[in-house]
Short mmCIF file of C-alpha atoms and ligand atoms in Angstrom, two decimals:
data_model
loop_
_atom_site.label_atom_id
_atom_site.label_comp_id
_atom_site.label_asym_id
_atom_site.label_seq_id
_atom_site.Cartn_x
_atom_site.Cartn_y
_atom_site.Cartn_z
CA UNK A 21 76.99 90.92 71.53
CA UNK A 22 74.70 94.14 70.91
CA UNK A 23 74.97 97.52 72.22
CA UNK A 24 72.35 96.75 75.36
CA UNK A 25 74.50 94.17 76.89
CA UNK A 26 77.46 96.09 76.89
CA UNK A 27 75.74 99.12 78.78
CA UNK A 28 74.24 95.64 80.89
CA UNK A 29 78.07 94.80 81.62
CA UNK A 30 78.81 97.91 82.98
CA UNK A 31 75.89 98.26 84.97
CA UNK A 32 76.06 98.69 88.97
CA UNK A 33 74.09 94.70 89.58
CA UNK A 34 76.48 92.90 86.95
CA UNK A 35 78.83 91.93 89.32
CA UNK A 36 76.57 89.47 91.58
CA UNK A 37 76.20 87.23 88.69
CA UNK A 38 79.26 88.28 86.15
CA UNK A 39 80.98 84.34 86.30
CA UNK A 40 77.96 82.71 84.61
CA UNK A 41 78.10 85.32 81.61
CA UNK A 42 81.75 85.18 81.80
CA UNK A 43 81.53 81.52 81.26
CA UNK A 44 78.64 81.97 78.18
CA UNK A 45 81.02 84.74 76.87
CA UNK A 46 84.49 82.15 76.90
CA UNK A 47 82.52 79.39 75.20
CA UNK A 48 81.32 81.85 72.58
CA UNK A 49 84.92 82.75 71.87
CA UNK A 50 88.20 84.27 73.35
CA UNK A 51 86.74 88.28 72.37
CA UNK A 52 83.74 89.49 73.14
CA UNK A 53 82.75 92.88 70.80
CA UNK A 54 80.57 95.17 72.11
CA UNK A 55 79.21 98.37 70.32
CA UNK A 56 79.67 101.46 73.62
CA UNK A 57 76.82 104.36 73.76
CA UNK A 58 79.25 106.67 71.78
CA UNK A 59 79.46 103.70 69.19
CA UNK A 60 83.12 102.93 69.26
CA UNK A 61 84.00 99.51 69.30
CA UNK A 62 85.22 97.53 72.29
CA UNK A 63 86.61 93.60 72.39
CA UNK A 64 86.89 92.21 75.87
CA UNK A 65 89.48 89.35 76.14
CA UNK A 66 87.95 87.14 77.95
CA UNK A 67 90.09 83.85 77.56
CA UNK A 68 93.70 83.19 79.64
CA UNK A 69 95.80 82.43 76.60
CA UNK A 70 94.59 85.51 74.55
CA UNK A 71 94.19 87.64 77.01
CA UNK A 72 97.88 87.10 78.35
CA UNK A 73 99.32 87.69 74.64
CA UNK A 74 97.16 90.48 74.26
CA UNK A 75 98.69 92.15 77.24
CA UNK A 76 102.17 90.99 76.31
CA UNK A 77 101.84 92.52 72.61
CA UNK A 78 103.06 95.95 72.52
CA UNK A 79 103.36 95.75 68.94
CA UNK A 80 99.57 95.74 68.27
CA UNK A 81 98.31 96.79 71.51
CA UNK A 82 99.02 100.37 73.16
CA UNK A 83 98.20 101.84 76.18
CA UNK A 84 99.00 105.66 74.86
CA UNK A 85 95.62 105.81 72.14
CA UNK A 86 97.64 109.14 70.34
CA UNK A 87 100.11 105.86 69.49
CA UNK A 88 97.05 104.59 67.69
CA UNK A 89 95.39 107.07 65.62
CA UNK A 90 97.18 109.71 63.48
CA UNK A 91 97.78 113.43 64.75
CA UNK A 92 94.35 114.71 63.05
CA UNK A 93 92.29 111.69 64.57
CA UNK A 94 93.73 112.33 68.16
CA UNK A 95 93.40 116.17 67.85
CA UNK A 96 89.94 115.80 66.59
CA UNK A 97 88.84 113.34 69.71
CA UNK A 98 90.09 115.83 72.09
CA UNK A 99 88.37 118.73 70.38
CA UNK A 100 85.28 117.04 70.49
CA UNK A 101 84.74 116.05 74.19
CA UNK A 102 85.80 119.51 75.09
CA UNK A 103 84.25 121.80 72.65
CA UNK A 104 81.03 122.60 75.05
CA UNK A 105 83.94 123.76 77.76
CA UNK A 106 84.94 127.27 78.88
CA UNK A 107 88.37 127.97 77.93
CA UNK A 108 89.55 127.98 81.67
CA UNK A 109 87.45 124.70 81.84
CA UNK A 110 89.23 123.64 78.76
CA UNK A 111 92.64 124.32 80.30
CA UNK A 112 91.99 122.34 83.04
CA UNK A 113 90.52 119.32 81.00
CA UNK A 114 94.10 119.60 79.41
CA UNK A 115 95.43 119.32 83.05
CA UNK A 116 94.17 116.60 84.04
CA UNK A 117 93.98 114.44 81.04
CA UNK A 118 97.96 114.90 80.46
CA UNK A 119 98.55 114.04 84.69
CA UNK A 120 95.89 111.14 84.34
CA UNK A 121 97.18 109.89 80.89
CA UNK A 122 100.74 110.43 81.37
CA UNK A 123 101.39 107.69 84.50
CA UNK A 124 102.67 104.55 83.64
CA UNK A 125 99.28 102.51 82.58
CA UNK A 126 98.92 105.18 80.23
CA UNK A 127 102.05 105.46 78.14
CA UNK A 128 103.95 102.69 76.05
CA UNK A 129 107.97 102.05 75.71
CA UNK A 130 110.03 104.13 75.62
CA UNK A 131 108.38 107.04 78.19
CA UNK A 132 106.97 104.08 79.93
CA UNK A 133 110.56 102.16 80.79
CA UNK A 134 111.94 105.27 81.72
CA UNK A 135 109.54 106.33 84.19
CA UNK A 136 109.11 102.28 85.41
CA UNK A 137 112.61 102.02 86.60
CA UNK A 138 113.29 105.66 88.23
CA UNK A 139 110.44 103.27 91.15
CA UNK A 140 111.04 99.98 90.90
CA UNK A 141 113.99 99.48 93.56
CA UNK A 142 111.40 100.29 96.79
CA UNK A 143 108.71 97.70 94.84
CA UNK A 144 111.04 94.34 94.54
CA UNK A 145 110.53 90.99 96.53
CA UNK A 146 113.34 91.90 98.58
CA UNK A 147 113.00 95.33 99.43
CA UNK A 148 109.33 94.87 100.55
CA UNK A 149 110.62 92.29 102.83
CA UNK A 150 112.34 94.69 105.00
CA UNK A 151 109.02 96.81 105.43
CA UNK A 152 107.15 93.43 106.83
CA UNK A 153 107.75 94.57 110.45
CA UNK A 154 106.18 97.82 110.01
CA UNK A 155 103.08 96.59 108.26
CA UNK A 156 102.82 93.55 110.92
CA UNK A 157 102.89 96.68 113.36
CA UNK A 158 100.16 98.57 111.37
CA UNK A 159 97.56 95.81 111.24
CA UNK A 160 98.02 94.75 115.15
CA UNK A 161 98.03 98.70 116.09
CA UNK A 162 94.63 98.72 113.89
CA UNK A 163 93.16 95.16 115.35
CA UNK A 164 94.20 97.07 118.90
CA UNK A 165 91.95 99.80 118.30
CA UNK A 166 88.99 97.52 117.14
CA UNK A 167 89.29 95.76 120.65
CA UNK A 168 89.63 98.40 122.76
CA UNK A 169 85.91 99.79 120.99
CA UNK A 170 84.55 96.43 121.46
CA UNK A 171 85.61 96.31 125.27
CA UNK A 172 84.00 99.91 125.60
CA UNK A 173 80.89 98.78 123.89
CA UNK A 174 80.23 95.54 124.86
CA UNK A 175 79.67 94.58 121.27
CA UNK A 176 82.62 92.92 119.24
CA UNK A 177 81.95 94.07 115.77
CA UNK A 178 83.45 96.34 113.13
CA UNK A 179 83.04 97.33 109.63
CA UNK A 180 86.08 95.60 107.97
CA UNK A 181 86.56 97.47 104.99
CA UNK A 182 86.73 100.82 107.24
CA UNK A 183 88.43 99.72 110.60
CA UNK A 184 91.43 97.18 108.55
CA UNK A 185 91.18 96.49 105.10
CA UNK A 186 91.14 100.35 103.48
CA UNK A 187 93.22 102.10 106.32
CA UNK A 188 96.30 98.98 106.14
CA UNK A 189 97.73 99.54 102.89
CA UNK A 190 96.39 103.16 103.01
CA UNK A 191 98.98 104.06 105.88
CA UNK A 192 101.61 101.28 104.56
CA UNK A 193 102.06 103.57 100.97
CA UNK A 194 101.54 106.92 102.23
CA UNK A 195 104.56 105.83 105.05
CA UNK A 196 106.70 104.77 101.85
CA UNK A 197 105.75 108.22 99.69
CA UNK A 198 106.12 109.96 102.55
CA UNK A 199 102.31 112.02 102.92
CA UNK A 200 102.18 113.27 106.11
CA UNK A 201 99.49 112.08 108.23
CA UNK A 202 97.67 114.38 108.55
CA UNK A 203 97.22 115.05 105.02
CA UNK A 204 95.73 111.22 104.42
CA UNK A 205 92.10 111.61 104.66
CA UNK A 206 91.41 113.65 101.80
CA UNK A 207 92.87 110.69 99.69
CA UNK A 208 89.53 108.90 99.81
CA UNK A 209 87.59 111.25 98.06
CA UNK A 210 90.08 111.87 95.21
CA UNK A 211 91.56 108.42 94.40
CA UNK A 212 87.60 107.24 94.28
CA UNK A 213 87.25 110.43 91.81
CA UNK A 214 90.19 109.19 89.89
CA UNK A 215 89.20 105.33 89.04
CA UNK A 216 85.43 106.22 88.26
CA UNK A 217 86.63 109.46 86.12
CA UNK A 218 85.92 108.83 82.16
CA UNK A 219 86.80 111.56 79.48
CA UNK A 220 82.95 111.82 78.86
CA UNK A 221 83.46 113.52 82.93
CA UNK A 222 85.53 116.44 80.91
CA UNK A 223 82.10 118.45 81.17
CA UNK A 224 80.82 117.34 85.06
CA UNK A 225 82.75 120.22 87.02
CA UNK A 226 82.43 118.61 90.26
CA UNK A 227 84.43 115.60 89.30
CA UNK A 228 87.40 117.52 87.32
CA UNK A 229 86.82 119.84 90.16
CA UNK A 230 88.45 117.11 92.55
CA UNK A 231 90.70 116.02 90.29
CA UNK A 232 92.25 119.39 89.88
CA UNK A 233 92.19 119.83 93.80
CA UNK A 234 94.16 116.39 93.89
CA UNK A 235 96.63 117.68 91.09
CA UNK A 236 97.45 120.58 93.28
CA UNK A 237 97.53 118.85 96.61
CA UNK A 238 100.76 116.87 94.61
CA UNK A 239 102.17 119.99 93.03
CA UNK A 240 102.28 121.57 96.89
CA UNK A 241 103.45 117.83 97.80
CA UNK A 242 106.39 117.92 95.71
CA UNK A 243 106.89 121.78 96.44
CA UNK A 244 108.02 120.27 99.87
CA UNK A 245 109.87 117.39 98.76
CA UNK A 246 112.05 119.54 96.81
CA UNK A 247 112.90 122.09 99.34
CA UNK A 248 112.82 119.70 102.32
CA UNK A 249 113.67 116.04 101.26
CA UNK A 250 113.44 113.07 103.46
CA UNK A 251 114.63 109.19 102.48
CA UNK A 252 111.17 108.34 101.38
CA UNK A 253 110.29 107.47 98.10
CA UNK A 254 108.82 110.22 96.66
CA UNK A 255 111.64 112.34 97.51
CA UNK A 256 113.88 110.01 95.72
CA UNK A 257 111.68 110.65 92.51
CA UNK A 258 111.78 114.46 93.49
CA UNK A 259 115.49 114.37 93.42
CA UNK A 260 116.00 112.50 90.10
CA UNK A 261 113.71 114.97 88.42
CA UNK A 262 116.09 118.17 89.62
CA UNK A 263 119.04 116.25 88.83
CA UNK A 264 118.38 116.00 85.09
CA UNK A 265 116.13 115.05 82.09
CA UNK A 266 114.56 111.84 83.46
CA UNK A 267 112.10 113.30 83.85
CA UNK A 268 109.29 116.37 83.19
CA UNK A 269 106.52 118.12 86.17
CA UNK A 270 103.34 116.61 84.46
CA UNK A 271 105.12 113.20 84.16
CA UNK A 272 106.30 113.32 88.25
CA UNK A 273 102.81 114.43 88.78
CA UNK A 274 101.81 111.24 86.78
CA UNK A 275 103.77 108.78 88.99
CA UNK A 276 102.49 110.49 92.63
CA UNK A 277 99.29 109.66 91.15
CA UNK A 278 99.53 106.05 90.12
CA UNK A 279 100.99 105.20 92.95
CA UNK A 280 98.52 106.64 95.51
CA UNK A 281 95.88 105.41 93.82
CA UNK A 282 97.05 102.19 92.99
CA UNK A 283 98.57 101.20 96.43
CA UNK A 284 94.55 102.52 97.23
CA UNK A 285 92.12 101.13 95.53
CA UNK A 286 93.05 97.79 95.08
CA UNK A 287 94.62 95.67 98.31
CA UNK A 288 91.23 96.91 100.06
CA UNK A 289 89.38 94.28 97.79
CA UNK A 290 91.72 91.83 98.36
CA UNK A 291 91.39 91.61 102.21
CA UNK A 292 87.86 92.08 102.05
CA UNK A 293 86.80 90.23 98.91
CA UNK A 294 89.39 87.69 100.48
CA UNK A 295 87.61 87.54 103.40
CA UNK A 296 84.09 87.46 101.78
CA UNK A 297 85.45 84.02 99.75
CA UNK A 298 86.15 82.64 103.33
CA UNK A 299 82.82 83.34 104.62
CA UNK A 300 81.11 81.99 101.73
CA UNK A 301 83.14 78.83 101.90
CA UNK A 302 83.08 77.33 105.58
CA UNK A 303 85.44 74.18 105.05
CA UNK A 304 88.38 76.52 103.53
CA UNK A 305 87.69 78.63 106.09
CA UNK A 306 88.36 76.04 108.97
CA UNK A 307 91.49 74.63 106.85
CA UNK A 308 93.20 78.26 106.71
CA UNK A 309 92.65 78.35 110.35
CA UNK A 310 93.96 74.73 111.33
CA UNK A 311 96.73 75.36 108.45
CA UNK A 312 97.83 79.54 109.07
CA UNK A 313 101.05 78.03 106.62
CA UNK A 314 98.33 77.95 103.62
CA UNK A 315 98.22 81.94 103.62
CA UNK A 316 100.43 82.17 100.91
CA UNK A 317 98.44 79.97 98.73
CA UNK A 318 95.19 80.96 100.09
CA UNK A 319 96.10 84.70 98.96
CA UNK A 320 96.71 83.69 95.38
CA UNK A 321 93.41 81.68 95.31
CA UNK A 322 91.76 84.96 97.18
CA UNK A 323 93.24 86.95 93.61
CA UNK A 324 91.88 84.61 91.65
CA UNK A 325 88.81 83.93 92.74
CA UNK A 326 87.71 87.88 93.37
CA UNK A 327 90.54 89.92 92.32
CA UNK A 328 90.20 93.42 92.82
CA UNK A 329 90.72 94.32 89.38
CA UNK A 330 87.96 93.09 86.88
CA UNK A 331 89.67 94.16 83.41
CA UNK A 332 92.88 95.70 82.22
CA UNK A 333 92.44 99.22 81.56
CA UNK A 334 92.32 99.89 78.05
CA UNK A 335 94.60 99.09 75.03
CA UNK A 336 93.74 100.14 71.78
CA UNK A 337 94.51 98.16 68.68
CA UNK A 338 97.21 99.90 66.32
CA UNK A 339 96.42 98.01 63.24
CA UNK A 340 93.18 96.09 61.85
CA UNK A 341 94.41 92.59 62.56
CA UNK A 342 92.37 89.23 63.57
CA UNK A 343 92.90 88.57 66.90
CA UNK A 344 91.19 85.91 68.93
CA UNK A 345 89.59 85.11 65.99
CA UNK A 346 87.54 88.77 65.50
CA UNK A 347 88.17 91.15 62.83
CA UNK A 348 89.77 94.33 64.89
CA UNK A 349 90.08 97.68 63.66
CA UNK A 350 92.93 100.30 64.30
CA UNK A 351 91.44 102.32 66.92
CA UNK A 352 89.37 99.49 68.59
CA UNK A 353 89.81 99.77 72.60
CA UNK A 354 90.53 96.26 73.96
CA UNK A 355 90.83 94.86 77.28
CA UNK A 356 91.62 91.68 79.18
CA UNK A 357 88.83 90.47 81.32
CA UNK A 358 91.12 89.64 83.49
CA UNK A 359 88.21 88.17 86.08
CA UNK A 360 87.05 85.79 83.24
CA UNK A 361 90.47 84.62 82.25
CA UNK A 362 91.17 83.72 85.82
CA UNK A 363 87.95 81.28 85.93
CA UNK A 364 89.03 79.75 82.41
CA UNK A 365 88.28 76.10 82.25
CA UNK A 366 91.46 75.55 79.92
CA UNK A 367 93.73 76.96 82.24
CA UNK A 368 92.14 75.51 86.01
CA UNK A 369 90.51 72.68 86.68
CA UNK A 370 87.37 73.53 88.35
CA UNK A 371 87.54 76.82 88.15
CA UNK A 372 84.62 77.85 90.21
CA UNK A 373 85.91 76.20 93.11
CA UNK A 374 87.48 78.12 95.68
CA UNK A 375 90.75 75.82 97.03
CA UNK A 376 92.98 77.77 99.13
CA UNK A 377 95.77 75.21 98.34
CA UNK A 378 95.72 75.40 94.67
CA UNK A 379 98.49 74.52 92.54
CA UNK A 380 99.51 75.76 90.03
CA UNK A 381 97.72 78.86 90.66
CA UNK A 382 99.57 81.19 87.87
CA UNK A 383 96.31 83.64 87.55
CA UNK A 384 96.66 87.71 85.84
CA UNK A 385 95.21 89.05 88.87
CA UNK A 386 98.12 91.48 88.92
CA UNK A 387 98.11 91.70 84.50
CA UNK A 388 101.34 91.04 82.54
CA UNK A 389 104.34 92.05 80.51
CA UNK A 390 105.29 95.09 80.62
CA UNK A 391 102.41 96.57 82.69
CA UNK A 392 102.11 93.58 85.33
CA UNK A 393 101.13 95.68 88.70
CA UNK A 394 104.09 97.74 90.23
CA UNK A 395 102.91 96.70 93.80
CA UNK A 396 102.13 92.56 93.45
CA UNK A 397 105.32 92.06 96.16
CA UNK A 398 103.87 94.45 98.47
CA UNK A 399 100.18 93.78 97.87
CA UNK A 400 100.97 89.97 98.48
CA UNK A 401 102.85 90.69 101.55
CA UNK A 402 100.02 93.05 103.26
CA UNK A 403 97.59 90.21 102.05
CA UNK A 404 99.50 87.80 103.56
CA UNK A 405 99.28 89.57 106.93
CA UNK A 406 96.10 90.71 107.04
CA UNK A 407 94.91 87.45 106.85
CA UNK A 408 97.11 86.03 109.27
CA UNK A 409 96.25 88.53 111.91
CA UNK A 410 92.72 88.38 111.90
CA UNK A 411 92.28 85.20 111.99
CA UNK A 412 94.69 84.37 114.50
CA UNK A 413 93.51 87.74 116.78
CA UNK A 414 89.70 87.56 116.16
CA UNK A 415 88.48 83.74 116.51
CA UNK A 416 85.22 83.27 115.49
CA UNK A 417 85.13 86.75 113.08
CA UNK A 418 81.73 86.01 110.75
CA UNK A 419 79.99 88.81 108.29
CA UNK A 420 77.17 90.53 110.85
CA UNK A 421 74.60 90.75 108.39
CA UNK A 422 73.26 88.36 105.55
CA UNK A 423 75.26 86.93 102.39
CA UNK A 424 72.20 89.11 100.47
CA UNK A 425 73.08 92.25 102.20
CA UNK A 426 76.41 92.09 101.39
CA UNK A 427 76.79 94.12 97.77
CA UNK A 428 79.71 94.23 95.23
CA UNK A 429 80.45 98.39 94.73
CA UNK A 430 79.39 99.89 91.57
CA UNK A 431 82.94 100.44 89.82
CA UNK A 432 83.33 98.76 86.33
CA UNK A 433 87.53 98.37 86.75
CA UNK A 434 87.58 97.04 89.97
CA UNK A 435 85.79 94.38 92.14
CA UNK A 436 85.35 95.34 95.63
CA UNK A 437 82.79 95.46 98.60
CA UNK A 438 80.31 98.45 99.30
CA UNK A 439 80.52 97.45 103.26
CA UNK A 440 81.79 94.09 105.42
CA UNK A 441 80.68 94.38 108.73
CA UNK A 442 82.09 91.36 110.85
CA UNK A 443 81.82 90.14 114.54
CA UNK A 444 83.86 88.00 116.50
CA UNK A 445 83.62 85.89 119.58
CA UNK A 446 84.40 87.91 122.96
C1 HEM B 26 95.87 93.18 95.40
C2 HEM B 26 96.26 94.36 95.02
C3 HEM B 26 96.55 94.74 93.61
C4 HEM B 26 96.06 94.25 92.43
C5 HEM B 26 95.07 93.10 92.24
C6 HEM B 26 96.68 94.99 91.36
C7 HEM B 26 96.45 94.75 90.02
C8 HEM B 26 97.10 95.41 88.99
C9 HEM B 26 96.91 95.12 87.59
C10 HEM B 26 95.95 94.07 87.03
C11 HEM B 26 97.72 95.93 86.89
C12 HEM B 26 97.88 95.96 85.36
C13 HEM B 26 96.75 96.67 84.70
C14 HEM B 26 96.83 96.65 83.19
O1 HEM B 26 97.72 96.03 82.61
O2 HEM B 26 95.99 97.31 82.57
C15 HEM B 26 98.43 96.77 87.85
C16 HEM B 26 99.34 97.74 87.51
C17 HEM B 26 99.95 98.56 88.43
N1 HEM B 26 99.88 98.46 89.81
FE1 HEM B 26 98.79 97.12 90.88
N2 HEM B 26 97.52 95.93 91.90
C18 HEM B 26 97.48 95.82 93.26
C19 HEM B 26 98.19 96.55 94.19
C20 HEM B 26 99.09 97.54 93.88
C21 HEM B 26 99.86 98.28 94.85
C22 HEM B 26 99.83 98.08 96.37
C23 HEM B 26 100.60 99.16 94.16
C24 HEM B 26 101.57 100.12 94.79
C25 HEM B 26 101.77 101.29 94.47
C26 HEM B 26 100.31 98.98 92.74
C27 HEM B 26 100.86 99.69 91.70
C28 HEM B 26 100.65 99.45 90.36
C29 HEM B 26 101.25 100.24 89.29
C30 HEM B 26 102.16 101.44 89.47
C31 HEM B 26 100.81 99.68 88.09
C32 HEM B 26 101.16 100.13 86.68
C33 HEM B 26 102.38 99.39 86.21
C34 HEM B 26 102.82 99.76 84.80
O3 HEM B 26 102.02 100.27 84.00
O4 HEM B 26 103.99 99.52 84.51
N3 HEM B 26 99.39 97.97 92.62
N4 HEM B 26 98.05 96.42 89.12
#
């Protein structure tokens, strides 16, 4: 494909009709290159089978890019997206590209095993299960407030996204890090900063401007920690990194970050991009609420069909190697198109259907290997009861305004909502 329809992929409107080019893209082959503005190559993989051995192949594929060009290459692409910079500007362009760059997505075994297990413990099946009563409590306390609006109004409506889906797993992570409440509502802001921030941002102050106000919100964060700690989880991390070498500042700094804005910007879409699928297709609808035991199922189908993350972030290629049958060059920045693999026709039957009982259902909504998401046990879980509250607490909740009205946000990673308002019967 040519340079214009890569920009045209990355465009704001793409996502209303990305499955039909997703679909021309698969039958044209399992990568798709595209030439970006700056003219470096990029492959998306857009088939299942290729796109989970590209993610499972650390051998060619790294997530670190100084892993994939020499000292003089990496030195020399720094240099040159900074060189119009201050020197002050220029420090903190070194700031946040080594807190940004430095969490787990971002580095490759063995920093990246290291930092993975010092938080893994609070993220497995079972642990998550004990926190099930406090995020049951969360959603009713949140569906409470809703009603008690709608009784002083008169009018039964909310806006989904702002009233359940983004506040739920918003309070559920910043309870397990341990951010104060009060402290919450700036998180917005920053975390949006944070998954729409490219290097080519280095020069637009405003946006490294938040991200350095977010980097020292976490430095005075774990200022606290470490002279106060509790039993949450950030205090645990806190305490390894006094207690030894397992870890440096920057690289605790790193894992505060992915995990605020991971456990932030992603369960959102799934309740409400979940919810949008149910809207759009009556008859499932009904069947989830006649069946409330299908939730499980239903949430897989919900990642599936509009998971909340489009693509993998980047690898880049550390040799030139054919892979999925294209000529790649060391250097090349790859990714795993991780919404198209999930609709491939090799891998489900039908895949354009929406079937909230599907089976087998194993999608990469939450990537693999190494890298598969932190959070799927806990995401899963706060899908899980999302769903299950509102529809058992709101009967007859239905979008308030037109399937045309409702727009898909303008963020090229991620697939989620701009606004879902909904109404129910009173
Ligand atoms: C429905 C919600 C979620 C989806 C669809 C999702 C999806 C993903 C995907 C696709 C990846 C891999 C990206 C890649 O390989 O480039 C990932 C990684 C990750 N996710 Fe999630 N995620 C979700 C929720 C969460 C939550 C609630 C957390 C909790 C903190 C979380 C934490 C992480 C972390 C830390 C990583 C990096 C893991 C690593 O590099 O080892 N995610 N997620």
């Amino acid at each position: 494909m040519d340079q214009q329809s890569g920009a045209a992929l990355f465009s704001a409107s793409f996502k209303a009709h990305a499955f039909p080019a997703y679909a021309a893209m698969r039958a044209e082959g399992p990568a798709a290159g595209f030439t970006m503005p700056d003219g470096k190559r990029l492959w998306l993989v857009t088939r299942f089978a290729e796109a989970s051995e590209m993610l499972k192949d650390q051998n060619r594929f790294v997530n670190d890019i100084s892993n994939a060009l020499t000292e003089e290459e990496y030195a020399a692409l720094f240099q040159q997206s900074t060189e119009e910079l201050t020197p002050e500007q220029q420090a903190m362009a070194a700031l946040t590209d080594e807190v940004l760059s430095g969490q787990l997505l971002g580095v490759d075994p063995p920093d990246h095993s290291r930092l993975r297990r010092l938080v893994a413990i609070p993220f497995t099946p079972k642990y998550i299960e004990g926190l099930r009563p406090r995020i049951q409590a969360i959603a009713d306390a949140l569906l409470d407030a809703a009603e008690a609006r709608a009784e002083a109004t008169g009018r039964h409506e909310m806006e989904l996204i702002d009233d359940f889906a983004y506040p739920l797993p918003l309070t559920v992570i910043a309870e397990m890090l341990g951010i104060p409440e009060e402290d919450r509502g700036r998180f917005r802001e920053w975390s949006q900063a944070a998954v729409s921030f490219t290097p080519a941002d280095r020069a637009n102050r405003a946006m490294t401007g938040k991200l350095i106000e977010f980097i020292a919100y976490m430095q005075a964060l774990v200022a606290t920690k470490r002279a106060d700690p509790g039993d949450d989880l950030l205090s645990g991390v806190v305490i390894a990194e006094m207690e030894g070498d397992k870890l440096s500042e920057n690289e605790l700094l790193s894992l505060i970050f992915i995990l605020i804005v991971a456990g932030h910007e992603t369960t959102v879409n799934l309740i409400a991009n979940g919810m949008l699928a149910l809207f759009e297709h009556p008859e499932e609808y009904a069947r989830l609420r006649a069946n409330p035991d299908l939730v499980r199922s239903a949430v897989e189908e919900m990642l599936r069909f509009y998971g909340p993350v489009e693509m993998s972030l980047t690898r880049w290629a550390r040799e030139d190697a054919v892979f999925g049958g294209v000529q790649m060059q060391r250097g090349d920045q790859v990714m795993a198109l991780l919404a198209s693999a999930n609709r491939d026709e090799s891998r489900f039957p039908d895949p354009d259907r929406f079937d909230i009982a599907r089976e087998p259902n194993r999608h990469l909504a939450f990537g693999t290997g190494i890298h598969a998401c932190l959070g799927s046990a806990l995401a899963r879980m706060e899908g899980q009861i999302a769903f299950t509250t509102l529809l058992a607490r709101l009967p007859g909740l239905a979008p308030a305004i037109p399937r045309d009205r409702i727009e898909w946000r303008d963020a090229t990673f991620l697939r989620g909502l701009t606004r879902l308002p909904v109404t129910w019967d009173g």
